[in-house]
Each structure stands twice: as C-alpha cells, then as structure tokens.
GROMACS .gro file of C-alpha atoms in nm:
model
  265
    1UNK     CA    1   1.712   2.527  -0.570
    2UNK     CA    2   1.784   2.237  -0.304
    3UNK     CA    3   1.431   2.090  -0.389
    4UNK     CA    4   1.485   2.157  -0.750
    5UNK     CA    5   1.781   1.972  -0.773
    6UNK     CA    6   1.604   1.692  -0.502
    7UNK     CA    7   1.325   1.599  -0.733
    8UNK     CA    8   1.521   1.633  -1.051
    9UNK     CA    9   1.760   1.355  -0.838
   10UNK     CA   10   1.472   1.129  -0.747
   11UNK     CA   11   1.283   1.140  -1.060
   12UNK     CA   12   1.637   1.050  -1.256
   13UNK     CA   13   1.665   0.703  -1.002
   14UNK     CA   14   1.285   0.626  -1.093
   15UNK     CA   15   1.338   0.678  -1.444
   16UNK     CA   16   1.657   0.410  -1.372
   17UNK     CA   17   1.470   0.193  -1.189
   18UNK     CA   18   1.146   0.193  -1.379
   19UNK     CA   19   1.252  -0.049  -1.697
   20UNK     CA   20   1.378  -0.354  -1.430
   21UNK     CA   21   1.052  -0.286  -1.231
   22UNK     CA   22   0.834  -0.317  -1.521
   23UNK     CA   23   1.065  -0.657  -1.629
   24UNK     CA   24   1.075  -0.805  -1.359
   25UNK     CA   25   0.657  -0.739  -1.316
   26UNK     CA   26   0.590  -0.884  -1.671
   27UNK     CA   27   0.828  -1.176  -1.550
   28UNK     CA   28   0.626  -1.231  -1.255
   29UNK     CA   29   0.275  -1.190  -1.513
   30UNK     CA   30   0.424  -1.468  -1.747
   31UNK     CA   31   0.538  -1.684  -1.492
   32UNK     CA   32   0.186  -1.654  -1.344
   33UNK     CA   33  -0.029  -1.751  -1.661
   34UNK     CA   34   0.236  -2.039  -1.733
   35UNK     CA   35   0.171  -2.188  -1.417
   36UNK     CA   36  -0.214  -2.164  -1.501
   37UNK     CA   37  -0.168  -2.267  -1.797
   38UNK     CA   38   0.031  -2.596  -1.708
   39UNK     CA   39  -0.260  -2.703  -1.513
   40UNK     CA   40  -0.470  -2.646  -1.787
   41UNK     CA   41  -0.265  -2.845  -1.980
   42UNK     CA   42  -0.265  -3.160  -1.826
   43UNK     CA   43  -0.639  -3.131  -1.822
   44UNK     CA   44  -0.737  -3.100  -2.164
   45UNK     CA   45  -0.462  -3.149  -2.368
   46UNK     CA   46  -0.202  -3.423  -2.251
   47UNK     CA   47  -0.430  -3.719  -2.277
   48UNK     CA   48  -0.395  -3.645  -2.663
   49UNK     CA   49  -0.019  -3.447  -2.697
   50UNK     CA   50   0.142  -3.633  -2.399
   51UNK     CA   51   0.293  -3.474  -2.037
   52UNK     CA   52   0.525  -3.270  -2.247
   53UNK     CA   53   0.378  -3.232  -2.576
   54UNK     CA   54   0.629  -3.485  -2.764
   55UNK     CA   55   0.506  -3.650  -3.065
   56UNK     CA   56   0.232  -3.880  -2.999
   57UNK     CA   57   0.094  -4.201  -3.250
   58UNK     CA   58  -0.074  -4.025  -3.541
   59UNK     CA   59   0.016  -3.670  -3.374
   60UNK     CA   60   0.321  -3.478  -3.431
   61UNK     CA   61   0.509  -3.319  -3.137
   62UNK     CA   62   0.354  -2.949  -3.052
   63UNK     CA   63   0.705  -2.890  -2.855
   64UNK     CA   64   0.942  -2.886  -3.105
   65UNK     CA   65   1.177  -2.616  -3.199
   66UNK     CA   66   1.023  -2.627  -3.585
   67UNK     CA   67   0.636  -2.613  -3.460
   68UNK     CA   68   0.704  -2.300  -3.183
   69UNK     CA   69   0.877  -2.105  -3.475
   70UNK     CA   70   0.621  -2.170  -3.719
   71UNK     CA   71   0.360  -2.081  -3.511
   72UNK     CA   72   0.309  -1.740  -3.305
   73UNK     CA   73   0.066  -1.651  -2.998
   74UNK     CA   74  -0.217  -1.561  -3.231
   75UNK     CA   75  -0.241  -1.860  -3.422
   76UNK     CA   76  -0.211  -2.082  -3.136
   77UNK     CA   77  -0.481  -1.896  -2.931
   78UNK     CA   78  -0.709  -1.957  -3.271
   79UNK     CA   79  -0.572  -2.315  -3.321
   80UNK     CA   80  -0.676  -2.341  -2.931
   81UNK     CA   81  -1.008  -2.207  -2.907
   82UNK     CA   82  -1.143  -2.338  -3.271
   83UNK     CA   83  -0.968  -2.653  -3.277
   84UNK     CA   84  -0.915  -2.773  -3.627
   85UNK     CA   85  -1.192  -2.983  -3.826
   86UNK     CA   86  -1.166  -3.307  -3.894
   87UNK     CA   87  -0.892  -3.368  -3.670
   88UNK     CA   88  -0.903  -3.458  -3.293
   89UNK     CA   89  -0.808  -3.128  -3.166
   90UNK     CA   90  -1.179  -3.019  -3.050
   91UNK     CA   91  -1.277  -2.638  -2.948
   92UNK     CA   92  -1.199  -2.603  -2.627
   93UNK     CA   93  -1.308  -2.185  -2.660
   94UNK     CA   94  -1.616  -2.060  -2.483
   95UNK     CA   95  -1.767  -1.923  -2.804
   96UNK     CA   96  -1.697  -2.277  -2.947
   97UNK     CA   97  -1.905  -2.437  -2.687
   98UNK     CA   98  -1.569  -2.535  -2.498
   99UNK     CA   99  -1.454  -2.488  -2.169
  100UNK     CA  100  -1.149  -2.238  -2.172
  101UNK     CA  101  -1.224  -1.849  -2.152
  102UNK     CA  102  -0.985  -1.628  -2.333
  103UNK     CA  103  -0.805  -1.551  -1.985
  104UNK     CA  104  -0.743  -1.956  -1.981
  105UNK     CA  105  -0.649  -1.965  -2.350
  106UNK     CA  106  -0.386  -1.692  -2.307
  107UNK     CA  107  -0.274  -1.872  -2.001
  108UNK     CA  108  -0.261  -2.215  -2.221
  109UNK     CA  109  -0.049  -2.036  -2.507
  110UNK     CA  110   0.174  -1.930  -2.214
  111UNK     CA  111   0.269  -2.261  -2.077
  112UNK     CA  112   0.317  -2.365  -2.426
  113UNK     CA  113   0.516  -2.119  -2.602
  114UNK     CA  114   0.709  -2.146  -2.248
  115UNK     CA  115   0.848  -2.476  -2.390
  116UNK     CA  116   1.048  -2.268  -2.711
  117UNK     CA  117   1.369  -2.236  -2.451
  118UNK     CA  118   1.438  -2.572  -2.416
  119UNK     CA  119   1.205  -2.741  -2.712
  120UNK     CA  120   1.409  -3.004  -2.905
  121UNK     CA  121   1.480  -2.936  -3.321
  122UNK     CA  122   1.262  -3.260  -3.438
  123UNK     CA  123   1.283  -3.404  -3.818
  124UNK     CA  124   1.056  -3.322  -4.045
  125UNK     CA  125   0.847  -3.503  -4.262
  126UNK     CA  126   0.975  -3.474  -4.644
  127UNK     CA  127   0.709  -3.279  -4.845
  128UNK     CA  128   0.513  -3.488  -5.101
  129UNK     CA  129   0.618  -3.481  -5.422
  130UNK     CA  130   0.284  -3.414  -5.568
  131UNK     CA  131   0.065  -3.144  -5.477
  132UNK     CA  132  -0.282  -3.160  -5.629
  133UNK     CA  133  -0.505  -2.884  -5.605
  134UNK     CA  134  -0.753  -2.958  -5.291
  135UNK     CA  135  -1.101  -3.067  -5.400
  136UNK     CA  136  -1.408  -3.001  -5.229
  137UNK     CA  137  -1.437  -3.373  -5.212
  138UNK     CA  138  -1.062  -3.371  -5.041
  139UNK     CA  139  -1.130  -3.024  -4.710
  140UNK     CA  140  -1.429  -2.835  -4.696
  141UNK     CA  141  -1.431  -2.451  -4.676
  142UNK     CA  142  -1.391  -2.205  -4.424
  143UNK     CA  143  -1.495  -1.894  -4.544
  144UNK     CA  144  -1.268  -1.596  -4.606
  145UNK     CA  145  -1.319  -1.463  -4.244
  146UNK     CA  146  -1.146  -1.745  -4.105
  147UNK     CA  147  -0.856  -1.707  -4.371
  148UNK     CA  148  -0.801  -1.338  -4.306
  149UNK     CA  149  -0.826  -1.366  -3.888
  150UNK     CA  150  -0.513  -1.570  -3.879
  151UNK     CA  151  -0.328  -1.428  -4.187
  152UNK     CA  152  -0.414  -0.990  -4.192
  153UNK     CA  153  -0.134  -1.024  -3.913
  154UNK     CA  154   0.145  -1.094  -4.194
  155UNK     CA  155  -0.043  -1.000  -4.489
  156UNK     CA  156  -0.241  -0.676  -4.413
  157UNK     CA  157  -0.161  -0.488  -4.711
  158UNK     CA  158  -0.236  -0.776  -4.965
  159UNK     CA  159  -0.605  -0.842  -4.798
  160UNK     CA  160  -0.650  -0.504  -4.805
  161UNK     CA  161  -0.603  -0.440  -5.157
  162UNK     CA  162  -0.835  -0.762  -5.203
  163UNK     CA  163  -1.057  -0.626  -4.947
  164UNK     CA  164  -1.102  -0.297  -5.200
  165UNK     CA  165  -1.141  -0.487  -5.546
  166UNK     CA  166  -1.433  -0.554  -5.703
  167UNK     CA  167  -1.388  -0.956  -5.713
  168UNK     CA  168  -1.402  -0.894  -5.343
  169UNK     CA  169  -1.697  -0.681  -5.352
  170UNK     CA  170  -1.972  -0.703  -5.615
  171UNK     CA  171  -1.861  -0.989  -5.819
  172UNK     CA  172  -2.170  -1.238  -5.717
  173UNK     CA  173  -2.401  -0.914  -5.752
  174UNK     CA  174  -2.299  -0.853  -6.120
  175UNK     CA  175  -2.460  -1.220  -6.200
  176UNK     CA  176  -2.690  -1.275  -5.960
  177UNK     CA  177  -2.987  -1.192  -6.231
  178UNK     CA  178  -2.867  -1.452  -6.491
  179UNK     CA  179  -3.100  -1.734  -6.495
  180UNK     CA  180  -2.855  -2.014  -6.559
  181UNK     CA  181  -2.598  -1.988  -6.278
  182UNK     CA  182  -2.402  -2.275  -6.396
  183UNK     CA  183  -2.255  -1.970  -6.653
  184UNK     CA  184  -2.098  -1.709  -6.406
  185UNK     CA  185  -2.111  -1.893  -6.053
  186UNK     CA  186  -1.829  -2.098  -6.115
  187UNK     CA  187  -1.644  -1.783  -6.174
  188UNK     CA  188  -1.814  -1.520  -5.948
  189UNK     CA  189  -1.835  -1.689  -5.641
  190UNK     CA  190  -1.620  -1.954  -5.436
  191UNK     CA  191  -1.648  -2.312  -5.400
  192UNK     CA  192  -1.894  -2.385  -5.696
  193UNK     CA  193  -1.991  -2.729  -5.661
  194UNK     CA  194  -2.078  -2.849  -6.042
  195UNK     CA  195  -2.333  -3.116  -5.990
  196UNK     CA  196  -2.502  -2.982  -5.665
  197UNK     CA  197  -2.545  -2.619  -5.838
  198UNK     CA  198  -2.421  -2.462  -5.489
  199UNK     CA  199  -2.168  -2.245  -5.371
  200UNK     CA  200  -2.000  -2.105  -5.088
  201UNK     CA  201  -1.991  -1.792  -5.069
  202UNK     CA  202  -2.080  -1.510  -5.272
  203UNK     CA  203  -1.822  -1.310  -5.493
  204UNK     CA  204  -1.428  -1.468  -5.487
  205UNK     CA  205  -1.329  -1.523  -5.156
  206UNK     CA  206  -0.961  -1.651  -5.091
  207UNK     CA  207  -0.970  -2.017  -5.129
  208UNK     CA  208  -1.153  -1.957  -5.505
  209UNK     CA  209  -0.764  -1.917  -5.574
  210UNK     CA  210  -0.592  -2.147  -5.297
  211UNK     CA  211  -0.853  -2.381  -5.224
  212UNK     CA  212  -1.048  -2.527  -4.940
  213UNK     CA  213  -0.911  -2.377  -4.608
  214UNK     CA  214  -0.945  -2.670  -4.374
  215UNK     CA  215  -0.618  -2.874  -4.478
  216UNK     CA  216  -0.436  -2.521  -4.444
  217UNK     CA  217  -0.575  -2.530  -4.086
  218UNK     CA  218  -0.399  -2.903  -4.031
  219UNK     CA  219  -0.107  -2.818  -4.172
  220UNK     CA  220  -0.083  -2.531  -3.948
  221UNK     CA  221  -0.140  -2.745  -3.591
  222UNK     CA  222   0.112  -2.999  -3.791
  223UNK     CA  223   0.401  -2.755  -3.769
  224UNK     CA  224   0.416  -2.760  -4.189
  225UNK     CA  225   0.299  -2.368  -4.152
  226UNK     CA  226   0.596  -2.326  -4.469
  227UNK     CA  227   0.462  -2.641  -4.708
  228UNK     CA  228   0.129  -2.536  -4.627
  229UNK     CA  229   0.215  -2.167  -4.795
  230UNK     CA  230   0.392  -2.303  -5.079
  231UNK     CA  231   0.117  -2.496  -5.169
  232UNK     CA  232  -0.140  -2.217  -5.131
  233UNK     CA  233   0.063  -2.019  -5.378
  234UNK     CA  234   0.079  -2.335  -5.617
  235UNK     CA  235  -0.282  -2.356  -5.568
  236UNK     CA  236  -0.347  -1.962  -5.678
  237UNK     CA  237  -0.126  -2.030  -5.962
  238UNK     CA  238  -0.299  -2.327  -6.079
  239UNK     CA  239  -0.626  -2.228  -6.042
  240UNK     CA  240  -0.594  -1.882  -6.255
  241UNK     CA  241  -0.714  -2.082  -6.566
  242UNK     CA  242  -1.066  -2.171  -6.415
  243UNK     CA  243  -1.152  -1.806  -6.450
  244UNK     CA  244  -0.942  -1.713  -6.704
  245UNK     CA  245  -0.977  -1.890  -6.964
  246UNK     CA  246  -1.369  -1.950  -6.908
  247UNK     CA  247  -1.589  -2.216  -6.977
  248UNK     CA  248  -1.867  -2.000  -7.206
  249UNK     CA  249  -1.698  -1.824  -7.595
  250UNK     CA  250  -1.582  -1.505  -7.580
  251UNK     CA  251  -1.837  -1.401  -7.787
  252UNK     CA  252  -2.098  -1.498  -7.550
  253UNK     CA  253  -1.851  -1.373  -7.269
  254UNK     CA  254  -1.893  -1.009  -7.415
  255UNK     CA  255  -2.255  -1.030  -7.499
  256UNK     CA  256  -2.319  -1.090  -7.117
  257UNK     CA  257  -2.103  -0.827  -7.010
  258UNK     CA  258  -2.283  -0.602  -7.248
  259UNK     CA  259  -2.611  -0.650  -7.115
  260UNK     CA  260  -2.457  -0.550  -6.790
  261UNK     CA  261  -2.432  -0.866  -6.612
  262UNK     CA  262  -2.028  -0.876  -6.572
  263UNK     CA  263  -1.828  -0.563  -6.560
  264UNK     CA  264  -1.422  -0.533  -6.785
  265UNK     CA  265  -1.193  -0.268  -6.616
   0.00000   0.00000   0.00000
C-alpha cells in the first residue's frame, strides 16, 4: 500500500513537472537554432537586407510586423532555400546548388521569425489601382508543383478537389491526337504561348486561371502576401472567358467532342 501510494505520489510530481521541463527544453532548442541562425544571417543575407533586416534601397524591410504575419515558417524556409526569380534573393538551399542545409535553413527561419516580438508595424505601399492580368511576356511560370508546395498548407481541400477533376487529370490527353493544336491547347493545357505554338504544361494547371506564378513569388518575399491573393482571384475571374467562351463555333466545338477528342460532363 505504502509503495502504492509512493509511486502514485512521484508519478503525480512528474506529471507536474513534465510540461515546464519540456518548455523550458524547446526554449533552450529555439534559443539554440536562433543563435545559429544569426550567424548565418550576417553571412548571407545582411549584405542585401541590412544588420537587422530594415528596409533596404529597392528592398522592403523583412522585419516588419506586416511581413512576419504574412508570412509563416514554411514559406520562409521555401522563400529561403529557392530564392525567388528574377529578384536578388538567390537559392541559398543545397538542392538549389546553395550553401544552407535544411538544419541551417530552419536555424535561419529561427533567427528571423525571432524578430516578430519586437519587429516594428512599417507602412505599406498603396496597392495599384490597376491590376492587369500577368502575361507571359510580364513572369514566367512555375509549374503547379511549386504553387501547391507553399499553398496545400491553407488550401488542402480546394487542391484536392482540383487534384481529382478531370481538367487536372486528362485534359491535355483528350487533345493530344488533334493535328492542329492551336484548337484545344490554348484551352487544355497552361501557358499556351500563341505565336511560339508551346505550352507549359500539360492539362490546366493553376496559373491557366491566376497566371504566371513568379510575381506571386515576389509579392510573397515583398510582404504583399494579401494583394498578391486578391489579385490571383481577380486573375481566375478574368481569365474564365479564355476557356469559356472558346475561340473555335460551337458547332465545331461539339463535332470535336463527338469524335472523342474533348469530353462534356
């Protein structure tokens, strides 16, 4: 009974103790890979973002209250080991040819998101008031795999349901044997470039609907992560008509689809 009650005792003060000891551990962990990460920092990043990641000439400020919020762990360990095109924020990931492992990444991410307690709430820039559609002569694109790594995190159930459709899956096969492409490629596949005759990628892919990726990407390491999705869905609206309203008759529409070429639900 005496040893019944003993262990019952001790096992109630580990159970106490255990939450602060695991706290206080993960403390200690964070701490750690900020450190790291600081001296990682001022090795490959502050020559461009500055000792403290304020906003630099022709760069905007990577520690300000708006940026952290906009941006979580995930993106900024993709942001960090892909860098963005056409910008001056290179690879620095191993499997980008860069320096950084993921341990050193994670570290990086640490150091920065360590800024969020103290970062300063910086001005935005005012949205344009325009918002054309982005041309292939404007971003190139990215692929689909690089829109749904960074976005499956907040949107899982949507790309899944795209994931499942036939758009998604057979649309370029349905076409594939119709000798003039310049018929169903604009439609079937993404990125159809009119007067080169190329595409993409095969079937519709996410920026068919909200265009070329890469400016998405910018606006992202720009802390406009909320214009950026407004325009995407501006873009999806806008672009409905390409498909929908096609460039071939009806007639001619429905004489392909009966030879099997296209497929109606």
């Amino acid at each position: 009974m005496i040893l019944t009650v003993a262990i019952a005792t001790l096992l109630t003060v580990y159970w106490l103790l255990e939450a602060h000891r695991v706290k206080v551990e993960a403390e200690q962990i964070r701490w750690e890979a900020t450190e790291k990460g600081k001296i990682l920092y001022q090795k490959h990043c502050a020559r461009c973002h500055g000792e403290n990641g304020g906003p630099q000439k022709g760069i905007r400020a990577i520690n300000s209250k708006n940026y952290l919020k906009s941006v979580d762990d995930t993106i900024l360990y993709k942001i960090i080991e892909r860098g963005i095109p056409r910008t001056g924020m290179v690879a620095l990931g191993d499997k980008e040819g860069g320096p950084l492992n993921p341990e050193q990444i994670n570290q990086l991410v640490a150091f920065i998101r360590n800024w969020e307690k103290t970062a300063p709430v910086l001005p935005e820039e005012g949205p344009s008031r325009e918002r054309p559609l982005f041309t292939q002569e404007e971003v190139p694109y990215v692929g689909s795999a690089s829109c749904i790594e960074c976005h499956e995190g907040t949107h899982k159930e949507h790309i899944d349901v795209w994931r499942k459709s036939p758009m998604a899956q057979k649309a370029f096969s349905l076409i594939q044997s119709e000798k003039d492409k310049t018929k169903c490629v604009p439609c079937h596949a993404t990125g159809y470039d009119l007067e080169k005759r190329t595409y993409k990628e095969k079937n519709v892919g996410c920026e068919a609907c909200h265009g070329p990726g890469e400016k998405y990407q910018e606006m992202m390491m720009g802390a406009n992560a909320q214009e950026g999705g407004q325009i995407a869905r501006e873009n999806a609206l806008k672009s409905c008509t390409r498909c929908h309203h096609p460039h071939i008759g009806k007639e001619e529409h429905i004489a392909l689809a009966r030879k099997g070429h296209l497929s109606y639900p």
